[in-house]
XYZ file of C-alpha atoms in Angstrom:
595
model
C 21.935 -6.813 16.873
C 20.191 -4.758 13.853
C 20.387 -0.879 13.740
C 17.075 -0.439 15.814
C 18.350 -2.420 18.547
C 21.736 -0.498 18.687
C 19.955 3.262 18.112
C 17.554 2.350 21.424
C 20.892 1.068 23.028
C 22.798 4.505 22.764
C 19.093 6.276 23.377
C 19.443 4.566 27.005
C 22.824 5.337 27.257
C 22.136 8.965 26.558
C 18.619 9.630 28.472
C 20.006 8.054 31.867
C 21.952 10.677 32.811
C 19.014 13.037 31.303
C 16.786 11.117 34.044
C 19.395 11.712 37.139
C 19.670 14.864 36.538
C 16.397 15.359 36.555
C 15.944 13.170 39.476
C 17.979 16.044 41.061
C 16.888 18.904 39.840
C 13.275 17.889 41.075
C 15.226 17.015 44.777
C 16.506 20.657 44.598
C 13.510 22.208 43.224
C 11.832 20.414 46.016
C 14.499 21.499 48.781
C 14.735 24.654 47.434
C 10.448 25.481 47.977
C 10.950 24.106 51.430
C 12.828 26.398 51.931
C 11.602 29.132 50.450
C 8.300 28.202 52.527
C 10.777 28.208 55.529
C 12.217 31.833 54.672
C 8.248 32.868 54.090
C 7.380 31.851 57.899
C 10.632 33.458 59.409
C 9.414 36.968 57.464
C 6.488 36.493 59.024
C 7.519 36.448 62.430
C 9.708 39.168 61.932
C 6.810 40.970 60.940
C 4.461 40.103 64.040
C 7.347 40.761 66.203
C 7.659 44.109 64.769
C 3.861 44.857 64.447
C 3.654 43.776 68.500
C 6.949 46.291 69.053
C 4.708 48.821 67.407
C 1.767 48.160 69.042
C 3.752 48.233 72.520
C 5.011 52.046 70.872
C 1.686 53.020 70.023
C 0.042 51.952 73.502
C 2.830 53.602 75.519
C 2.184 56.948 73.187
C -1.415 56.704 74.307
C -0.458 56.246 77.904
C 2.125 59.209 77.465
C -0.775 61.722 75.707
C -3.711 60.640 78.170
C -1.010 61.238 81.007
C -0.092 64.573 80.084
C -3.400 65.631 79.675
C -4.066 64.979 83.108
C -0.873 66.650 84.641
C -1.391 69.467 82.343
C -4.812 69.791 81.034
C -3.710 70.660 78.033
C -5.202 68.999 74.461
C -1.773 69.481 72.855
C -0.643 66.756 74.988
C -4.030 64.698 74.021
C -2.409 64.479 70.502
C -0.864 61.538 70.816
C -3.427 59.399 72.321
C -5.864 60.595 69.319
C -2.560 60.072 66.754
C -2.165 56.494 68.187
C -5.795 55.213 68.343
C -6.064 54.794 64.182
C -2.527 52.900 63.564
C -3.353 50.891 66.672
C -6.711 49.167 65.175
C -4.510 48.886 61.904
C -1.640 47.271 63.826
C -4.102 45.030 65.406
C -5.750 43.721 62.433
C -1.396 43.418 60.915
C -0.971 40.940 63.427
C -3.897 38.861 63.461
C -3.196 38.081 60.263
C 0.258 37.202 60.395
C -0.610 34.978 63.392
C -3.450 33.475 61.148
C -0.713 33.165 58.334
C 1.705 30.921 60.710
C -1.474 28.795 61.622
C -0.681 30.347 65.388
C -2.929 30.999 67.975
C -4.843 34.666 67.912
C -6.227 34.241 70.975
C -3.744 36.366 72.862
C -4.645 38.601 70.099
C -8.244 39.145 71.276
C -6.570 39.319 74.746
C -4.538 42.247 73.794
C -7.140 43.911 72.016
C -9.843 43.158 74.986
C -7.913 44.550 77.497
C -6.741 47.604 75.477
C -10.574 48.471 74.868
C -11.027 48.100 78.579
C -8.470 50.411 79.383
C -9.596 52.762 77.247
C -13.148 52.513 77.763
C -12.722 52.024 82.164
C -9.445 54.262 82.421
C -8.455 56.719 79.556
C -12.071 57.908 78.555
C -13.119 58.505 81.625
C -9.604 60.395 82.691
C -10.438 62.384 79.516
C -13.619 63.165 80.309
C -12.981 64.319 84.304
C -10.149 67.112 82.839
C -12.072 68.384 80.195
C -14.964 68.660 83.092
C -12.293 70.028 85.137
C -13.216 67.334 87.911
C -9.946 65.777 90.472
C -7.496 63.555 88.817
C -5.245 63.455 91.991
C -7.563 60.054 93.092
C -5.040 57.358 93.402
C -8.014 54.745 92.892
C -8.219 55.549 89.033
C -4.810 55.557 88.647
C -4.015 52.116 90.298
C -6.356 50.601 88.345
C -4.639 52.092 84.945
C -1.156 50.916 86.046
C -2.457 47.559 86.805
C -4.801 47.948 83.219
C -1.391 48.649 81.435
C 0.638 46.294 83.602
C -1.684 43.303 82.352
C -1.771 44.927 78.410
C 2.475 45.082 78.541
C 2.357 41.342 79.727
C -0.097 40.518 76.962
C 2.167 41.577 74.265
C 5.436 40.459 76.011
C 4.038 36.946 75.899
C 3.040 37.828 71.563
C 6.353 39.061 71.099
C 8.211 35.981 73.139
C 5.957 33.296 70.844
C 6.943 34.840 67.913
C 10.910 35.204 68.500
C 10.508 30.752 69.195
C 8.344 30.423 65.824
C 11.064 32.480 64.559
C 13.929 30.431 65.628
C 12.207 27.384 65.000
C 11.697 28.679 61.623
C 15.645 29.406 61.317
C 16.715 26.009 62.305
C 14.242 24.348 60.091
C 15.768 26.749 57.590
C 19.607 25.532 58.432
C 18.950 21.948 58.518
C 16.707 21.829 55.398
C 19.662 23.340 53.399
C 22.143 20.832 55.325
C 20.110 17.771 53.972
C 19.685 19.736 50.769
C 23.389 19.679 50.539
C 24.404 16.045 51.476
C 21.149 14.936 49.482
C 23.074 16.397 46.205
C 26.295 15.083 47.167
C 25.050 11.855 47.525
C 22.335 11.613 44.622
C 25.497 12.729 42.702
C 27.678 10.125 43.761
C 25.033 7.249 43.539
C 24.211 8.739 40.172
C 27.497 9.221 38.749
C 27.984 5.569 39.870
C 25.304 3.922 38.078
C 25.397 5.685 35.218
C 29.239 4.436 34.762
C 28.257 1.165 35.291
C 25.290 1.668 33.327
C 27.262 3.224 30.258
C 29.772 0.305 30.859
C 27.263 -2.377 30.333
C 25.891 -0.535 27.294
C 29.036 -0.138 25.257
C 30.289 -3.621 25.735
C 26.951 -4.559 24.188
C 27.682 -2.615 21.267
C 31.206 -3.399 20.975
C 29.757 -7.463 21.184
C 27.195 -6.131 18.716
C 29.380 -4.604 16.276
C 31.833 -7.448 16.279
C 28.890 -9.835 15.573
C 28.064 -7.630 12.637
C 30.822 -7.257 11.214
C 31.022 -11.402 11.114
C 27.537 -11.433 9.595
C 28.294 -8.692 6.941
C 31.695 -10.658 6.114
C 29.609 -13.634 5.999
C 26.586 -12.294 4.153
C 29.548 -10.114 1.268
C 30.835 -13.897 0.997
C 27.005 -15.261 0.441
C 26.213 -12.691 -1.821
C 29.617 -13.069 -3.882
C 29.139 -16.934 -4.180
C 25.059 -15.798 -5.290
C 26.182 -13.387 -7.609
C 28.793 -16.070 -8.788
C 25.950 -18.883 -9.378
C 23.566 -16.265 -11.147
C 26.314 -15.205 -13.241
C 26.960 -18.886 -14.072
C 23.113 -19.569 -14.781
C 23.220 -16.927 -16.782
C 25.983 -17.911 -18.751
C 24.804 -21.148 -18.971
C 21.221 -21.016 -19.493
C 19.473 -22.383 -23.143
C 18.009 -19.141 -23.898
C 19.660 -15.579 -24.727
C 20.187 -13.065 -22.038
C 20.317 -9.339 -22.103
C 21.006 -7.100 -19.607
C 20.508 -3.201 -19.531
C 21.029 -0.772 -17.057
C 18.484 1.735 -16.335
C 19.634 3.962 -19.339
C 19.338 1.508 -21.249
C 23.280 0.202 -22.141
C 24.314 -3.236 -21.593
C 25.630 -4.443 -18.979
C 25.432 -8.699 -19.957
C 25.020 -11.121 -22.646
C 25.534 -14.566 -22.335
C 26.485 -16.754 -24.546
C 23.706 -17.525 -26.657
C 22.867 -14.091 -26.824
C 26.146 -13.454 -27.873
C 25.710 -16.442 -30.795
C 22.145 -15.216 -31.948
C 22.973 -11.672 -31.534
C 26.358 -12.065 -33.419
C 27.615 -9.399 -30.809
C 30.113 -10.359 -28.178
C 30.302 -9.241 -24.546
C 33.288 -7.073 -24.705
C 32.201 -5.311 -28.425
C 28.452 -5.078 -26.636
C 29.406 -3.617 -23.552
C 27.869 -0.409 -22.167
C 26.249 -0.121 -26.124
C 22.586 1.105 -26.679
C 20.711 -2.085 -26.302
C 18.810 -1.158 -29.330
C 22.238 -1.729 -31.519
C 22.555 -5.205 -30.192
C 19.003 -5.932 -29.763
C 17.315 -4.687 -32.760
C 13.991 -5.795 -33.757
C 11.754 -5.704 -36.265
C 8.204 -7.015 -37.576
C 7.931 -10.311 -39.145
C 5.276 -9.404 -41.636
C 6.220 -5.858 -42.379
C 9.552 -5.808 -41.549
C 9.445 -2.285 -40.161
C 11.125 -1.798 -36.697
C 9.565 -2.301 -33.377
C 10.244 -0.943 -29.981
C 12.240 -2.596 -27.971
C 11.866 -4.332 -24.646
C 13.329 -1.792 -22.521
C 11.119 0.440 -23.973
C 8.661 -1.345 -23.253
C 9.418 -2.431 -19.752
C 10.554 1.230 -18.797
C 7.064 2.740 -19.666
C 4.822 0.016 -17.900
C 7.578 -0.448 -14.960
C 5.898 -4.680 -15.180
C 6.631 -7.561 -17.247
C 5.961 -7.816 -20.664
C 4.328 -10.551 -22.196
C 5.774 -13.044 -24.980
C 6.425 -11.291 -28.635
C 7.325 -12.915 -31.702
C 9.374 -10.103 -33.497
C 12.669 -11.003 -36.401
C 15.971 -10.397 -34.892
C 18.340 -8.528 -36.736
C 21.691 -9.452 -36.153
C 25.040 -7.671 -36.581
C 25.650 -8.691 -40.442
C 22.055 -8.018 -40.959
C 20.662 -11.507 -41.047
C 17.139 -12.417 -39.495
C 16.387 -14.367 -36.814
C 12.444 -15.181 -36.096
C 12.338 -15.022 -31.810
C 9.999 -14.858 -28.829
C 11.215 -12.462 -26.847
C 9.921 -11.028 -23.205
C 11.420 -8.733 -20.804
C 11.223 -8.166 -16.766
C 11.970 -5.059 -14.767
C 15.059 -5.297 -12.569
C 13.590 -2.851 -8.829
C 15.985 -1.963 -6.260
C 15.021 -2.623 -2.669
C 13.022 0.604 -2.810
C 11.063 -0.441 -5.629
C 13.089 2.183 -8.185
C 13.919 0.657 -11.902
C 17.622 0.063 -11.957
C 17.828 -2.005 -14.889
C 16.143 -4.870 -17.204
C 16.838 -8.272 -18.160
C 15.342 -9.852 -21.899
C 15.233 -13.555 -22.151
C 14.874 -14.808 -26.114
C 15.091 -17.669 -28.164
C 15.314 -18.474 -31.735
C 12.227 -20.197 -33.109
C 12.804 -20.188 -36.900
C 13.114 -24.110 -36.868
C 10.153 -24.594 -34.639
C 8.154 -21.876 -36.923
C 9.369 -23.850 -40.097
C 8.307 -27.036 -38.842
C 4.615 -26.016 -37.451
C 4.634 -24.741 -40.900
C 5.086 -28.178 -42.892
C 2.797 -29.707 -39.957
C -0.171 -27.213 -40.973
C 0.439 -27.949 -44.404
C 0.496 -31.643 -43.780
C -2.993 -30.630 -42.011
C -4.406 -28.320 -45.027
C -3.244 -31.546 -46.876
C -5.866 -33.481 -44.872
C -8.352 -31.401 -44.863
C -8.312 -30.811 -48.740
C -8.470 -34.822 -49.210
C -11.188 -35.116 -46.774
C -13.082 -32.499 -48.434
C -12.341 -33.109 -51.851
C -14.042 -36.706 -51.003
C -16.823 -34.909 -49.606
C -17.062 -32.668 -52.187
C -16.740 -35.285 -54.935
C -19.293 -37.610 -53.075
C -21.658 -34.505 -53.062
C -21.101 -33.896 -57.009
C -21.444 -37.668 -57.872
C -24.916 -37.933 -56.710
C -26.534 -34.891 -58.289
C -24.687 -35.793 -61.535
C -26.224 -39.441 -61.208
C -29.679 -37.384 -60.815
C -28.974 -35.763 -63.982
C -27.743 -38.764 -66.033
C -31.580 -40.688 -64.661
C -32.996 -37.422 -65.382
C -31.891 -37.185 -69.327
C -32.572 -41.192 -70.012
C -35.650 -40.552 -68.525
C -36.632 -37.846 -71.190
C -35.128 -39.963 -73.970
C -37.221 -42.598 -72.943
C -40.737 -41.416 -74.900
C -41.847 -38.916 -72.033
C -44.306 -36.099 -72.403
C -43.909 -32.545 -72.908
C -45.351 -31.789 -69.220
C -43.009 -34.578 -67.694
C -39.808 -33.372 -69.588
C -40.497 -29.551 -68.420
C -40.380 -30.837 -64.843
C -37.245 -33.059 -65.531
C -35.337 -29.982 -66.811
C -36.742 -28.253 -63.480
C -35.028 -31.184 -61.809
C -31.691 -31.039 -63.457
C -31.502 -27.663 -63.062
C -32.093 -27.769 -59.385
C -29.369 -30.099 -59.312
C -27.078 -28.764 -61.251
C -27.313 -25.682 -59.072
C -26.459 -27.661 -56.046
C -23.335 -28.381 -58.169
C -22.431 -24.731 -58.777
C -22.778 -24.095 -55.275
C -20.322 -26.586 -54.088
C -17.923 -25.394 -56.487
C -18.056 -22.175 -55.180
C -17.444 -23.079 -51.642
C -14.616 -25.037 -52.413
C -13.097 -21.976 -54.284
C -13.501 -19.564 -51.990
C -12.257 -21.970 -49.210
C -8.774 -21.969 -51.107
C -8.659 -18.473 -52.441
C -6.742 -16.799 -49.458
C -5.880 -13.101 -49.539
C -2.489 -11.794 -48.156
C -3.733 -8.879 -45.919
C -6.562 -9.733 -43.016
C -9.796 -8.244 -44.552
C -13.147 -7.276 -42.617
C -15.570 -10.375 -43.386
C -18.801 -11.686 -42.220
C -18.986 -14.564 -40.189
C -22.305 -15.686 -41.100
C -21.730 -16.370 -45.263
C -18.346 -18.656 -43.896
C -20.408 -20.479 -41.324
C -23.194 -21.209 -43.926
C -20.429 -21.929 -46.727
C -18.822 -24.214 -44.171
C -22.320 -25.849 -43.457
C -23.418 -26.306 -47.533
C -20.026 -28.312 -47.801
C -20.687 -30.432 -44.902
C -24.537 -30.845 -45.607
C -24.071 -34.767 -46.619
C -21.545 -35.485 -43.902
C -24.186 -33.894 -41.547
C -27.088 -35.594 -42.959
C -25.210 -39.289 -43.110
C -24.216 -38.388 -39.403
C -28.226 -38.597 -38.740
C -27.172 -34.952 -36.747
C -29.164 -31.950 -36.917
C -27.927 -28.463 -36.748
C -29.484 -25.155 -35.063
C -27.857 -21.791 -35.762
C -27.972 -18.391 -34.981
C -26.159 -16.181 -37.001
C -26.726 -12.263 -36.717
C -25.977 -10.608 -39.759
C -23.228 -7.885 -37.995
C -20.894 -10.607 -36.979
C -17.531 -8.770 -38.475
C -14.506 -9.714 -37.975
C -10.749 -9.463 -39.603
C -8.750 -11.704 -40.646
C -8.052 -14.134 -43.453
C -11.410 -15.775 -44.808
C -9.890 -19.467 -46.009
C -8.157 -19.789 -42.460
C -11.313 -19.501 -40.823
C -13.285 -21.611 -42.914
C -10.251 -24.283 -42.030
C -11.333 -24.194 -38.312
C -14.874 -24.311 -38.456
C -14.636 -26.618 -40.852
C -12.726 -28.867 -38.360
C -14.671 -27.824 -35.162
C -17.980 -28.703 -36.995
C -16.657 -31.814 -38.490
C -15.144 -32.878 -34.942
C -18.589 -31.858 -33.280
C -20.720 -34.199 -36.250
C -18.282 -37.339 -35.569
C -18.860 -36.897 -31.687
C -22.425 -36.356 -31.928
C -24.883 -39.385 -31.421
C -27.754 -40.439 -34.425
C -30.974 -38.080 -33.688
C -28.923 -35.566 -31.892
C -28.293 -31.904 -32.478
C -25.760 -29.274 -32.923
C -26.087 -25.766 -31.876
C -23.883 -22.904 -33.635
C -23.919 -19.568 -32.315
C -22.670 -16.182 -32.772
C -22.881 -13.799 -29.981
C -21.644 -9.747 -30.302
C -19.135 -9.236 -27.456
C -18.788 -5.390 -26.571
C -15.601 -4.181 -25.360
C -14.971 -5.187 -21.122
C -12.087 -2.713 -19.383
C -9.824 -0.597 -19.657
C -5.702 -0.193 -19.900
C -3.035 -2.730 -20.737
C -5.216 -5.937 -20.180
C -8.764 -4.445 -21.633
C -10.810 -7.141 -24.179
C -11.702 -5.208 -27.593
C -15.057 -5.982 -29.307
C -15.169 -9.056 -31.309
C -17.396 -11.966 -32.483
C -17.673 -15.668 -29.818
C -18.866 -18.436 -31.676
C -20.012 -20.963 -30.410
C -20.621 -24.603 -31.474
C -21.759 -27.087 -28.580
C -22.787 -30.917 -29.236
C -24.147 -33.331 -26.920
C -21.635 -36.535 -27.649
C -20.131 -38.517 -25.059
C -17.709 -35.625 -24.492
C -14.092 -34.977 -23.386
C -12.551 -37.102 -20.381
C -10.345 -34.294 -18.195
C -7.219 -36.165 -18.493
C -7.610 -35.672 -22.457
C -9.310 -32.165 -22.573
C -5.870 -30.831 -21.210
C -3.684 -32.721 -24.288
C -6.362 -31.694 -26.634
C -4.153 -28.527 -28.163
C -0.712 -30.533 -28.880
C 0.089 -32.095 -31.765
C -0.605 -35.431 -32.974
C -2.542 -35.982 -29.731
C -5.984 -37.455 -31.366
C -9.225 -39.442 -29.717
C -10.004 -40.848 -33.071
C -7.216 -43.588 -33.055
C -6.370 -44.193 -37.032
C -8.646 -41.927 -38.268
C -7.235 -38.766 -36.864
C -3.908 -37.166 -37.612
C -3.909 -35.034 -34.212
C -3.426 -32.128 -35.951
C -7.090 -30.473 -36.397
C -7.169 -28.199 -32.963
C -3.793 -27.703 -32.691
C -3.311 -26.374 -36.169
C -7.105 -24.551 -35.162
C -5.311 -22.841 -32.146
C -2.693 -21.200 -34.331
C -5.191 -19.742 -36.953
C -7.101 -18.193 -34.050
C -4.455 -16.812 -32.158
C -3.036 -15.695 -35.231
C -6.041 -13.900 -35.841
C -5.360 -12.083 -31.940
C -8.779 -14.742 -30.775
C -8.926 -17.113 -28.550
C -10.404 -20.679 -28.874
C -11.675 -22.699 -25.637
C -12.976 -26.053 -25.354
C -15.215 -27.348 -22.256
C -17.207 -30.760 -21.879
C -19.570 -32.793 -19.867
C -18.919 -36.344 -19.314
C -21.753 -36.976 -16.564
C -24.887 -39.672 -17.508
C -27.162 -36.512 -17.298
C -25.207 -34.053 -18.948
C -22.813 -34.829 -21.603
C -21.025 -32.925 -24.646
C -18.745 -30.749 -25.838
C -18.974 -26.526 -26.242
C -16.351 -25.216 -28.533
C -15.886 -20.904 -28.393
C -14.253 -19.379 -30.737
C -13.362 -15.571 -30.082
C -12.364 -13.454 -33.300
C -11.597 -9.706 -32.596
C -13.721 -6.831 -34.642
C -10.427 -5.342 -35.777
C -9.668 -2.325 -37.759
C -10.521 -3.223 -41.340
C -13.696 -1.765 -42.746
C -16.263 -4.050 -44.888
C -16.005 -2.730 -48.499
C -19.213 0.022 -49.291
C -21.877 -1.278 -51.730
């Protein structure tokens, strides 16, 4: 059972009584307007009764005031009759309404009313009129008839009054026996209630003490998990072939394993809760100033960082050459609680790609210096014809036009020289240089090889190719992607070198600065897939005995030295077949030199 589960458990537990009380509450609310509907009717016909009392008042003061008149013919006695005659209408109209309000019938209402008009209209007016007129009242007739008038208007009411004293003790025993079922409906809701929710509440807590129990189990069992995890990480750790730092989120640490330890020259317990700066201290391998560190560096981006080469400097102040990279360490909320850097020492590995590009500058210098010494012979042998030709009893006009010859090549002579000097005449800083005088340097040296290949080459070099970086380096590679390109290349096929401008693309941490792409693309038999991905790696060479493997590998490192990249793709298909090499240099920061 997980917290939601357990939270909605308690929520039932807590609402049902909530929900029974409301239950009841509604019942009495209910009850309690029943009631009060109940209480409404029995005011009612309290009211009628008393409006029909006071209509039965009112009709006997009439009787009384039109009686005296006519004993005494006197209008002071009259007053009554004329006081009565505006309250009566009034009363009237009082109980029609209340009748109306019960839903009753009015009818003996309008019978009341009727035969109180005709008595006053048949029997009082006229009795009114006959004393004023001073005519005989004595006639029995007349006064029959108003006994019997008043007789039937007295039984009228009486029958009113008698309906409304039932309605109103119907109304009172509705009254008592809705508040006796209110009552036992409350004392029984109560006890059904109180019951269920027991039973209710019951069932609920046993499923949470079950619950609980079962938690605690799986939180013993998932401590024990995580103990034996933490246990095998620490042991990987430990273990691993690689040195391992770990920080805390201000930046002390908290681990180093073993290797770190040996590279580091700092052990565990000395190291402990330490800056990781003083154990970890790096600095650059060309300039050896100091470099920020990987927490730094992980801190500020809050991702990865990628792989740095960087010297190591160790506790007695020796140097180490490393790749290092470092990874954030996030809490379940995603919040930086520490970082972990993972290094290695690489100064064997840098020493022996070292002797492996010199063995490959070695190979390259021997395969040019046969070019180059190929390329000298033959314009020398032009020379030597040229001068035993002049010796040999030739005119003035044909000697001027020998020495035109000789000259010519002995200028091809001075401009191999030149190439082959400026291909080994390295600088120690990267410079700003212009791809297009390499390329064509690279091309002048490789004319013969070219030509004896039966290739042809196209280029298109713009004159603002700049780049920085080292200018013999570069003339290695394209001196090997050229030469790799003319040895692939079928007789009476051609070679295309480019160089395109590449403006900058994005923005941030992964943006792509401006630079130079060259590319060289030939139309050979090209690259089978299975080789095209062992290209890069050493020794690894298509050529069989005439290829040390070395060329793109050694290639690769000059470029991505230089902060380029260098891509290979090729066609293999009947249709469509070569190879396109693209080389990207960066533009750099250095500045070409003014004129």
């Amino acid at each position: 059972m997980n917290l939601n589960q357990l939270n909605r458990i308690l929520l039932q537990t807590l609402l049902l009584p909530v929900v029974f009380l409301l239950v009841v509450a509604g019942l009495l609310v209910w009850q309690v307007r029943a009631a009060e509907r109940t209480v409404d009717r029995i005011q009612v016909a309290n009211q009628n009764i008393a409006t029909a009392n006071l209509i039965d008042a009112l009709m006997v003061d009439e009787e009384t005031g039109v009686r005296g008149y006519q004993n005494t013919s006197n209008e002071i006695f009259l007053q009554p009759y004329e006081f009565a005659v505006g309250p009566l209408q009034d009363a009237f109209a009082k109980l029609r309404a209340g009748v109306t309000a019960e839903h009753g019938d009015t009818r003996p209402i309008d019978e009341l009313v009727s035969a109180h008009q005709q008595w006053v209209t048949t029997i009082a007016e006229p009795m009114i009129d006959t004393v004023r007129k001073g005519g005989n009242t004595r006639d029995p007739g007349p006064n029959l008839r108003g006994k019997a008038a008043l007789d039937n208007i007295r039984s009228i009411s009486g029958g009113i009054i008698d309906t409304e004293k039932q309605q109103n003790t119907l109304a009172v025993q509705r009254w008592q026996n809705q508040v006796t079922h209110t009552l036992y409906a409350v004392i029984g809701v109560s006890l059904v209630s109180g019951l269920l929710i027991g039973l209710f509440a019951r069932n609920r807590l046993h499923a949470v003490t079950t619950a609980f129990q079962s938690t605690l189990l799986a939180l013993r069992h998932e401590t024990q998990t995580t103990y034996e995890s933490e246990q095998r990480l620490f042991a990987t750790l430990t273990s691993i072939g690689d040195g391992v730092v770990v920080c805390n989120s201000e930046g002390c640490v908290v681990l180093l394993n073993a290797v770190a330890e040996q590279l580091t020259g700092w052990s565990q317990k000395n190291a402990l809760n330490r800056a990781v700066h003083e154990v970890y201290d790096l600095a650059d391998e060309t300039t050896h100033e100091s470099l920020q560190n990987s927490y730094e560096l992980v801190k500020q981006t809050n991702r990865p960082t990628g792989t740095r080469h960087a010297l190591l400097i160790r506790q007695d102040n020796t140097e180490l050459q490393i790749e290092s990279s470092g990874a954030p360490i996030h809490d379940r909320f995603g919040v930086l609680i520490g970082v972990v850097i993972v290094f290695r020492d690489v100064t064997e590995q840098r020493r022996t790609q070292a002797a492996l590009m010199a063995s490959e500058k070695l190979a390259v210098a021997g395969r040019l210096a046969a070019t180059i010494a190929h390329e000298i012979h033959n314009p020398l042998d032009a020379v030597v014809n040229l001068l035993y030709l002049m010796k040999s009893g030739s005119t003035p006009e044909e000697i001027q036009h020998f020495i035109q010859l000789a000259s010519a090549e002995l200028d091809r002579v001075t401009q191999i020289s030149r190439a082959m000097l400026g291909m080994y005449r390295e600088s120690r800083t990267p410079v700003a240089l212009e791809l297009k005088p390499i390329l064509e340097s690279v091309l002048v040296l490789l004319e013969r090889q070219l030509a004896n290949a039966q290739v042809t080459v196209k280029s298109s070099l713009p004159e603002q190719a700049v780049v920085t970086g080292y200018p013999a380096e570069l003339r290695q590679v394209f001196t090997n992607l050229i030469s790799n390109a003319a040895e692939a290349s079928s007789p009476g096929s051609t070679i295309e070198i480019v160089a395109r401008l590449v403006a900058p693309r994005g923005r941030g941490l992964f943006s792509a600065g401006a630079g130079v792409a060259v590319i060289i693309n030939d139309h050979g038999a090209g690259i089978t897939p299975a080789d095209l991905e062992r290209i890069f790696q050493p020794f690894f060479t298509t050529k069989g005995v005439h290829g040390t493997g070395l060329g793109l590998w050694v290639s690769q490192g000059i470029v991505q030295k230089h902060g380029g990249t260098i891509t290979v793709e090729s066609r293999t298909t009947p249709e469509d077949h070569g190879t396109t090499v693209t080389v990207f240099l960066p533009r750099g920061e250095a500045e070409l030199p003014t004129p």
